[in-house]
Amino acid sequence: MSHLFTIGPVEMFPETLELGGKQVPYFRNDEFSEVVFSVCDGLKRLLFNENGEIILLTSSGTGAMEATVLNCFSKEDKLIVIEGGSFGHRFAQICEVHDIPYKSVKFENETLTKDMIEEAIGDEKFTGLLVNLDETSNGQLYDIEMLSQVCCEHDLVFVVDAISAFLADEINMDKYGIDAVILSSQKALSLAPGLSIVSLSEKMLKRVEVIDSKTLYFDFKNHLKNAERGQTPFTPAVRIIIELENMVKRLEKKGIDNIIKETNELAVYFRKRIKEIGLDYPTYPLSNAVTPVIFPDENADVIYQKLIDEYGFTVNPNGGDLGKKMFRVSHVGKHSIDDIEELVVAISNLINNK
Amino acid sequence: MSHLFTIGPVEMFPETLELGGKQVPYFRNDEFSEVVFSVCDGLKRLLFNENGEIILLTSSGTGAMEATVLNCFSKEDKLIVIEGGSFGHRFAQICEVHDIPYKSVKFENETLTKDMIEEAIGDEKFTGLLVNLDETSNGQLYDIEMLSQVCCEHDLVFVVDAISAFLADEINMDKYGIDAVILSSQKALSLAPGLSIVSLSEKMLKRVEVIDSKTLYFDFKNHLKNAERGQTPFTPAVRIIIELENMVKRLEKKGIDNIIKETNELAVYFRKRIKEIGLDYPTYPLSNAVTPVIFPDENADVIYQKLIDEYGFTVNPNGGDLGKKMFRVSHVGKHSIDDIEELVVAISNLINNK
């Protein structure tokens, strides 16, 4: 088994694996409702959304992104989509499929600024903004304070895909006036893929009430009604929810600030070492969750494969044109400075043909 | 931990639990593509759909039901929905949400006949039929041969939700001209909930090509394109797919006829014993997957709770008005005649206040 430095799935914790190996219980009962209540209450605290609600969806993160757009917006809306990579593009595709008017702020390899968004807005009236706080495809972390300010000034509903940023960078719904946060089980939560989470602010709950969403499976109104009794409308990913209860307790015990600090330390250490061995990373602001490593010799794809074959380390390859230029290394999941140092040494050996 | 006689989750096999306790691997590589190919090829054989394709969806069965309707039909269609219980009603709701014209064949506690469907069709032209082969809410198994004949005579696209019937009753796509079969991981496949499967016939693939489905997450065209390289468009329920590979191999080794025969033997034994202890079951045809047990003293809810508290056996309660009249016992998952006999003795003791 390879040691994972990928962004999802990530290295899982022994307690999670122990729960994963257990018989899945029947769930239409009070015992499981208690698990759901515990998960939702904990997530509300971790996201600073104590007056809002949590929706548990059995889907990948993309399902939750589409569900959020479907339940929170309609054809009467007009959205700004921050499209700085393939995950931003996915939000644009979702608007496209459901005929929801939008305008993209499109860019590549440069830092997103307030001016870029203001220019896109111009004199037009928009109603919401969709952003992947960490654009996982290239690791850029957008400035949440700036985004929050834009949303406040233009009265925009603020939707944050924090799938890879959660637990790595600050996500505070109250402080930044975020109306929806989207999470997924297989990133820093370090669980198996298959469960996604949408956290809705009190304000957004009022919006959801009046939107006529054309979906049965992803209908938030039905999910919210069932959540009142600690249940979901349809059979959920019971096993992951049980693992999530354990993880949320662990995270609350540790404290959100400490977790972000630890992830930051791993990222800072890795970035320092990468420079020392003659490699580089992008100059735009990076999420603590992931470092794109730039190979001046354009042999990232070769090193990627050798890391697996010779060291048993799996990092995240980049697709398409970027495949030779860079790969990405995650700093979430069960990792220590020692693990990262081992990876750096392995990369160093390989680029020096040792 | 309770022993499960529920219809899903069911009692899981030790090999599955062992796989469930393992680190989830990275999946965007050839190793995982091989797993997906192996799963899809095996499922095509088990469903007798070797010229068709398999789609793996990270969702509950309801997600797959909605995805199938969205990708296989449009507002130009007109569907017959067999609505003999809450799962039939769900198909009707899906058509409702997506404005797909339909007519329900509605009934309760009676055997579905060809005349009932013919009466609904009358002189109108319909294009498809949606049916839950085993209406899990009350256990009725519809006559697949009759349904197949109706579809053939009226040139209807034939969609079968076999979520609870698969491996318990005969589902042969070639023989019965079925165009889509919907399955879910937590029924007779005895895996954790969170993965659903849609098997499309060669004929249905042509239909999917031309339908403009308004969904990104559930877009079959995108799923089929990715399936060519053994992948899914979005992060799948990797862990369940790995467990499914193991299960499909196990099922193929055993042979589909033997599996159905074994499930039938468990069902027949249980039904004989239930009568012997003074209880009853419905007179309409039943799936081998589940037996609704009728309590003449209308104390099903009391016995349900005592089975858990005093014996550690969980059966499937019925909701609403039926809650006191009946509960349901499943015959799928890891079960032996001895397990069933223990359950019968427990029920017998409880109804006799022993």
Coordinates of N, CA and C in Angstrom, one line a residue, chain A residues 58-59 193-194 217 235-237 239, chain B residues 32 39 43 54-62 64 163 182-187 189 191-198 217 232 235-245:
Chain A
T58 N -25.3 12.1 0.3 CA -24.6 10.9 -0.1 C -24.2 11.2 -1.6
S59 N -23.0 11.8 -1.8 CA -22.6 12.2 -3.1 C -21.1 12.6 -3.0
P193 N -14.2 8.6 0.6 CA -15.1 9.4 -0.2 C -16.5 8.9 -0.2
G194 N -17.5 9.7 -0.5 CA -18.9 9.3 -0.6 C -19.9 10.1 0.2
Y217 N -33.7 14.1 -5.2 CA -32.6 13.5 -4.4 C -31.9 14.6 -3.6
T235 N -31.6 6.6 2.1 CA -30.5 5.9 2.8 C -29.2 6.6 2.7
P236 N -28.6 7.1 3.8 CA -27.4 7.8 3.7 C -26.1 6.9 3.7
A237 N -25.0 7.5 3.6 CA -23.7 6.8 3.7 C -23.4 6.6 5.2
R239 N -22.0 4.4 7.1 CA -20.7 4.1 7.7 C -19.8 5.4 7.8
Chain B
F32 N -6.9 1.3 -10.1 CA -8.4 1.4 -9.8 C -9.2 1.2 -11.1
V39 N -15.5 -4.9 -11.9 CA -16.9 -4.8 -11.4 C -17.9 -4.7 -12.5
L43 N -20.9 -7.4 -13.3 CA -22.3 -7.0 -13.2 C -23.0 -7.3 -14.5
I54 N -22.5 -0.4 -17.7 CA -22.8 -0.2 -16.2 C -22.4 1.2 -15.8
I55 N -23.2 1.9 -15.1 CA -22.9 3.2 -14.5 C -22.8 3.1 -13.0
L56 N -21.7 3.5 -12.4 CA -21.6 3.5 -10.9 C -21.8 4.9 -10.4
L57 N -22.8 5.1 -9.6 CA -23.2 6.4 -9.0 C -22.9 6.4 -7.5
T58 N -22.3 7.5 -7.1 CA -22.2 7.7 -5.6 C -23.4 8.4 -5.1
S59 N -24.4 7.6 -4.7 CA -25.7 8.1 -4.2 C -26.5 6.9 -3.7
S60 N -27.6 7.2 -3.0 CA -28.5 6.2 -2.6 C -29.3 5.7 -3.9
G61 N -30.1 4.7 -3.7 CA -30.9 4.1 -4.8 C -31.8 5.2 -5.4
T62 N -32.3 6.1 -4.6 CA -33.2 7.1 -5.0 C -32.5 8.0 -6.0
A64 N -30.2 7.1 -8.0 CA -30.1 6.4 -9.2 C -31.4 6.3 -10.0
I163 N -33.6 -2.8 -6.8 CA -32.8 -2.6 -5.7 C -32.9 -3.7 -4.6
I182 N -31.8 -0.8 -11.9 CA -31.2 0.0 -10.9 C -30.9 -0.9 -9.7
L183 N -29.7 -0.8 -9.2 CA -29.3 -1.6 -8.0 C -28.7 -0.6 -6.9
S184 N -28.5 -1.2 -5.7 CA -27.9 -0.4 -4.7 C -27.1 -1.3 -3.8
S185 N -26.0 -0.7 -3.2 CA -25.0 -1.5 -2.6 C -25.4 -2.2 -1.3
Q186 N -26.4 -1.6 -0.6 CA -26.7 -2.1 0.8 C -27.8 -3.1 0.9
K187 N -28.3 -3.6 -0.3 CA -29.3 -4.7 -0.3 C -28.5 -6.1 -0.3
L189 N -26.3 -7.2 -2.2 CA -24.9 -7.1 -2.4 C -24.2 -7.0 -1.0
L191 N -23.2 -4.7 1.0 CA -22.1 -3.7 1.3 C -22.7 -2.6 2.0
A192 N -21.8 -1.6 2.4 CA -22.3 -0.4 3.0 C -23.1 0.4 2.1
P193 N -24.1 1.2 2.6 CA -24.8 2.1 1.7 C -24.0 3.2 1.1
G194 N -24.3 3.7 -0.1 CA -23.6 4.8 -0.6 C -23.2 4.7 -2.1
L195 N -23.4 3.5 -2.6 CA -23.1 3.3 -4.1 C -24.4 2.7 -4.8
S196 N -24.7 3.3 -5.9 CA -25.8 2.7 -6.7 C -25.3 2.4 -8.1
I197 N -26.1 1.6 -8.7 CA -25.6 1.0 -10.0 C -26.8 1.1 -11.0
V198 N -26.5 1.6 -12.2 CA -27.5 1.5 -13.3 C -26.9 0.7 -14.4
Y217 N -24.0 16.2 -12.2 CA -23.6 15.1 -11.3 C -24.0 13.8 -11.9
T232 N -14.8 7.4 -13.2 CA -16.0 8.1 -13.0 C -15.7 9.6 -13.2
T235 N -15.2 12.1 -7.9 CA -14.6 11.1 -7.0 C -15.7 10.1 -6.5
P236 N -15.5 8.8 -6.8 CA -16.6 7.8 -6.5 C -16.4 7.3 -5.1
A237 N -17.4 6.5 -4.6 CA -17.3 5.8 -3.4 C -16.3 4.7 -3.5
V238 N -15.0 5.0 -3.5 CA -13.9 4.1 -3.9 C -13.9 2.9 -3.0
R239 N -14.1 3.1 -1.7 CA -14.1 1.9 -0.8 C -15.2 0.9 -1.1
I240 N -16.4 1.4 -1.4 CA -17.5 0.4 -1.7 C -17.2 -0.3 -3.0
I241 N -16.6 0.4 -4.0 CA -16.3 -0.2 -5.3 C -15.3 -1.3 -5.1
I242 N -14.4 -1.1 -4.2 CA -13.4 -2.2 -3.9 C -14.1 -3.4 -3.3
E243 N -15.0 -3.1 -2.4 CA -15.7 -4.2 -1.7 C -16.6 -4.9 -2.8
L244 N -17.2 -4.1 -3.7 CA -18.0 -4.7 -4.7 C -17.3 -5.6 -5.6
E245 N -16.0 -5.3 -5.9 CA -15.2 -6.2 -6.8 C -15.1 -7.5 -6.2

